[in-house]
Coordinates of C-alpha atoms in Angstrom, one line a residue:
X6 CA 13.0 -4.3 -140.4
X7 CA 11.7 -7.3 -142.2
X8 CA 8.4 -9.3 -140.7
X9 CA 9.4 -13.3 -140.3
X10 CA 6.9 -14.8 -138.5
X11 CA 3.2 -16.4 -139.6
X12 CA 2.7 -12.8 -140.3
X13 CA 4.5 -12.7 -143.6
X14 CA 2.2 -15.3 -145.1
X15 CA -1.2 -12.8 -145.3
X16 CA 1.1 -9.6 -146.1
X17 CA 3.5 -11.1 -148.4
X18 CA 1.6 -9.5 -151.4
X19 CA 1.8 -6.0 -149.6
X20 CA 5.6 -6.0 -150.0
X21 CA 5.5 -6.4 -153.9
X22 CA 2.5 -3.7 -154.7
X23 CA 3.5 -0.4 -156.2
X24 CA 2.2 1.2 -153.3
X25 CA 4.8 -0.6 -150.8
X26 CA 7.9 0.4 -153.0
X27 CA 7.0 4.4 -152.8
X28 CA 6.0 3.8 -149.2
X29 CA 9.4 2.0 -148.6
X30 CA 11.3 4.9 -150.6
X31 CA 9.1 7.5 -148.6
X32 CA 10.1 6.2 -145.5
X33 CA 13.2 5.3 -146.3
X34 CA 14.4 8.9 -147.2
X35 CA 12.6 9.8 -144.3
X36 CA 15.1 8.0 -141.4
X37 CA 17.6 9.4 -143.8
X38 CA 16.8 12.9 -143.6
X39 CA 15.0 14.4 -140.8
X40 CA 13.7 12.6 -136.8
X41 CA 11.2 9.7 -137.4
X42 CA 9.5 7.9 -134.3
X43 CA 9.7 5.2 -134.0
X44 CA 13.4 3.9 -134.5
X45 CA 13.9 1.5 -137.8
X46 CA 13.8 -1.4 -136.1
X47 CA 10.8 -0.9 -134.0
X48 CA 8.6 0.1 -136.9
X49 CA 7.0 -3.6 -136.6
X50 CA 7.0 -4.6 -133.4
X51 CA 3.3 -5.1 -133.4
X52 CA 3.8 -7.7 -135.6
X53 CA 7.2 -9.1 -133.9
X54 CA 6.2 -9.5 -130.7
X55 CA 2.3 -10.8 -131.4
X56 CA 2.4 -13.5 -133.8
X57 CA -1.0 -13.7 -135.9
X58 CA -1.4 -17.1 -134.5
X59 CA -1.8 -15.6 -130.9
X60 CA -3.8 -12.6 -131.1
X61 CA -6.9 -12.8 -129.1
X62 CA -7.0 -8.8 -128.7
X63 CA -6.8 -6.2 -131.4
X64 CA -6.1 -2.3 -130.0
X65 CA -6.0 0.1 -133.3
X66 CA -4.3 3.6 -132.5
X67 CA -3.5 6.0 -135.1
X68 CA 0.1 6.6 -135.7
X69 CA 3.0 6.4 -133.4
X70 CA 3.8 9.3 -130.1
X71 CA 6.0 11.7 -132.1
X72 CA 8.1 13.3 -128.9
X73 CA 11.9 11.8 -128.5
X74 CA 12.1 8.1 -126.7
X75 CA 8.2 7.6 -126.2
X76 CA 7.0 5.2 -129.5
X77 CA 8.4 2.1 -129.9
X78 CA 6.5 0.5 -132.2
X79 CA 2.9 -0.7 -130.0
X80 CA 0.0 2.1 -130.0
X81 CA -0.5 3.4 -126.9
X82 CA 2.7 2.0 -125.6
X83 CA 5.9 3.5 -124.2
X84 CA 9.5 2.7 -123.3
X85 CA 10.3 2.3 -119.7
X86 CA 11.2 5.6 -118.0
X87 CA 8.7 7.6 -120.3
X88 CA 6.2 9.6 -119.0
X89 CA 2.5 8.1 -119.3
X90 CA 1.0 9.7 -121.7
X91 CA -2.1 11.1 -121.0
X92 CA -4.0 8.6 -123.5
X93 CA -2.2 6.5 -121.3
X94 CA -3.3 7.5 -118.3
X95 CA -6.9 7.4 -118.8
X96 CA -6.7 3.9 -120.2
X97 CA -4.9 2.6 -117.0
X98 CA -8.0 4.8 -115.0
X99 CA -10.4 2.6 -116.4
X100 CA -8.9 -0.6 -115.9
X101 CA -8.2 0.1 -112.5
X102 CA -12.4 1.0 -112.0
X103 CA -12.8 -1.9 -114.5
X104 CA -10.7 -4.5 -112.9
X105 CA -9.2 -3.0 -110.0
X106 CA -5.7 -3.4 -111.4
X107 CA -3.2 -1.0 -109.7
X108 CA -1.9 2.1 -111.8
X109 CA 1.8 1.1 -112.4
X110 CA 5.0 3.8 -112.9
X111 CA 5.7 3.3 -116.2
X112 CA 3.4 2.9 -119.8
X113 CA 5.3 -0.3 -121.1
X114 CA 2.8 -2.7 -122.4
X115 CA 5.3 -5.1 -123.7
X116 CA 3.4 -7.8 -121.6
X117 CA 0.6 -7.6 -123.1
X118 CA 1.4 -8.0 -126.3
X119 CA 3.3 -11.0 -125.0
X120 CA -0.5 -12.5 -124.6
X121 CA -1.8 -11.6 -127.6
X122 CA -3.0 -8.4 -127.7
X123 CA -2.1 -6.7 -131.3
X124 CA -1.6 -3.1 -130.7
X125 CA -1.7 -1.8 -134.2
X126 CA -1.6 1.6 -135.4
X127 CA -2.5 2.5 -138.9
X128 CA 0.2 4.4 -139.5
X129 CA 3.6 3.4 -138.4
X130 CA 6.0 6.2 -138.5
X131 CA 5.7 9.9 -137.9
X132 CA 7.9 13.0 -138.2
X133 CA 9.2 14.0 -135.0
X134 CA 6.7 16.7 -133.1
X135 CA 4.5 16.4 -136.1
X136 CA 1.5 14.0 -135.2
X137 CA -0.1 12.5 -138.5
X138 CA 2.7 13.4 -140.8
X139 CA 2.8 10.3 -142.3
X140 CA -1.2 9.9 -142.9
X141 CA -2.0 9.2 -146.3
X142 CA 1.8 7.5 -148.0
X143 CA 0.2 4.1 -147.7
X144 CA 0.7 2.7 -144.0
X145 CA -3.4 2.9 -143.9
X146 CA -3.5 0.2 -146.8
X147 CA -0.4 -1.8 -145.4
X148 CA -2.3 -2.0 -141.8
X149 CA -6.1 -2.5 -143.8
X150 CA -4.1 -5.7 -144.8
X151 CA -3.4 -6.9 -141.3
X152 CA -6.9 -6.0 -140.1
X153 CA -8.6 -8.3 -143.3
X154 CA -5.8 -11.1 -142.3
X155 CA -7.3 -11.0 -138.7
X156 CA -10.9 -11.0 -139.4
X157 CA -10.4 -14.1 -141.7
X158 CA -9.5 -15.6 -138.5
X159 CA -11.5 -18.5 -137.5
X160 CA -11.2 -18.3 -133.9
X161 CA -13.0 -15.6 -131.8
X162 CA -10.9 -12.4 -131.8
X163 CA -12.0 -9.1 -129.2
X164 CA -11.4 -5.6 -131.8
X165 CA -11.4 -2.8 -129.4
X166 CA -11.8 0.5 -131.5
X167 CA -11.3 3.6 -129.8
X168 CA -12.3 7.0 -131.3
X169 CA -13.8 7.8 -135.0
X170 CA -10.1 6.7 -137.2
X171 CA -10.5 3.3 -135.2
X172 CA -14.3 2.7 -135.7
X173 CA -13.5 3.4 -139.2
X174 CA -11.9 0.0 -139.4
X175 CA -15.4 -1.6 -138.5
X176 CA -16.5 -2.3 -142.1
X177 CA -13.9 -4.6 -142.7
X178 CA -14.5 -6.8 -139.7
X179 CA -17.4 -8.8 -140.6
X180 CA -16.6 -12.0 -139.2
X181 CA -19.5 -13.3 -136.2
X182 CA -16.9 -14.9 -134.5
X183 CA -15.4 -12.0 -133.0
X184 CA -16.4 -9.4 -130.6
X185 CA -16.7 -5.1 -131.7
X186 CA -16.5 -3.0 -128.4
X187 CA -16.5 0.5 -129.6
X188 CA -15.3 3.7 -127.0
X189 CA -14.5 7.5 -127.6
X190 CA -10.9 7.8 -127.7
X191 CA -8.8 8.0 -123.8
X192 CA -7.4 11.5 -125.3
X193 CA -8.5 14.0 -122.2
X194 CA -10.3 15.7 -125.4
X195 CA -12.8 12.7 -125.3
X196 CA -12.2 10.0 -122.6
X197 CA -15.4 12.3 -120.6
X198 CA -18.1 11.6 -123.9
X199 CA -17.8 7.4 -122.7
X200 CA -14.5 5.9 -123.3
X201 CA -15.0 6.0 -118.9
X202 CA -17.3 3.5 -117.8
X203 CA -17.1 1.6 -121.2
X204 CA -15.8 -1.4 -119.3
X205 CA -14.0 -3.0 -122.1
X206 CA -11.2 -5.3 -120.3
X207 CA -13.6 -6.8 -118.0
X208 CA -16.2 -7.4 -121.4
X209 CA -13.0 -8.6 -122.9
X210 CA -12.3 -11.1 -120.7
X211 CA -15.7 -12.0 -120.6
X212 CA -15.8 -13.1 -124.4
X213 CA -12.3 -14.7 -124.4
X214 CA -13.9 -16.8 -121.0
X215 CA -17.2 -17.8 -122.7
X216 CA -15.1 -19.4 -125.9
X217 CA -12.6 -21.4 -123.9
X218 CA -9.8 -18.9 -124.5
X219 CA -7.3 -17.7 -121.3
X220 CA -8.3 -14.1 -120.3
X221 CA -5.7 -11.3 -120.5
X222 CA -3.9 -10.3 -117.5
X223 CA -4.2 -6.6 -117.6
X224 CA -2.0 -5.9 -114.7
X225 CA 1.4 -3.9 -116.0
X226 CA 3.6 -4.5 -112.9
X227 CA 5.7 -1.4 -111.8
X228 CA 9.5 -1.1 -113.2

């Protein structure tokens, strides 16, 4: 459950604050007692499978999908054989009127977070069918952490904030060499009020280009 790579450098510290310890023994009792999304050892897959060292693209969620089988650890993401959520759903609408990429079957976005797109919720464990029961027990200052390690970054960065918890992030990110693209959330509640037509994996792409960086394939083949 433990983070090993050049992650554990910047968030060392987190692990020995008092907050961390009641946050660990929160959680902890948690697994023990009732259904928590995601499984243990997904909680930090973000982390796992995007080393700092590689991010170019930073997606914030809020905390994990909280029906059986969907979360596995990357916001927005689910496990093969899943059904797309409809967050989900809307985001692969725009990038197919963005990009033209084709909508695939399934809403595993294991690839790209094998190019370097963090997708990092702020919370990272829920209660099963309880969305946001685990708001407020100290994931938010955990995560805060990981956003201030990547803004300190010297090389340009894309932070894609979607809906107000996101945008609420902006503060910390004050660094000019990075890009801020700012969309309602892809909820069906919102995606209608401009999250459609906000173009961002095209404008992505764009920055990354422009700095010398490889673009993101956003294509998620079909299982």
């Amino acid at each position: 459950m433990m983070i090993d790579n050049d992650w554990l450098a910047p968030l060392q510290a987190e692990f020995r604050k008092p907050y961390y310890a009641e946050l660990y023994q929160f959680v902890r009792q948690e697994y023990n007692t009732t259904q928590i999304f995601p499984p243990a050892d997904d909680i930090f897959n973000a982390f796992h499978m995007t080393p700092l060292g590689e991010v170019k693209v930073v997606i914030i969620g809020q905390d994990p999908y909280h029906e059986p089988g969907q979360a596995h650890g990357l916001c927005f993401s689910v496990k093969p054989g899943v059904d797309i959520p409809p967050s989900l759903v809307n985001i692969y609408k725009e990038l197919q009127d963005d990009l033209g990429c084709s909508i695939p079957n399934n809403g595993y976005l294991v690839k790209w977070a094998k190019q370097g797109v963090l997708m990092l919720n702020t919370v990272l464990t829920v209660r099963a069918h309880r969305a946001n029961s685990h708001h407020g027990r100290g994931w938010e200052e955990f995560t805060d952490a990981a956003i201030r390690a990547l803004n300190s970054q010297d090389r340009p960065i894309v932070f894609i904030l979607w809906g107000k918890p996101a945008q609420s992030k902006k503060s910390m990110l004050n660094n000019p060499n990075h890009l801020i693209l700012e969309a309602p959330h892809p909820s069906p509640l919102s995606a209608y009020r401009g999250f459609f037509g906000s173009r961002p994996f095209s404008k992505t792409n764009a920055f990354l280009r422009e700095r010398g960086a490889e673009p993101i394939d956003w294509q998620i083949e079909n299982i």
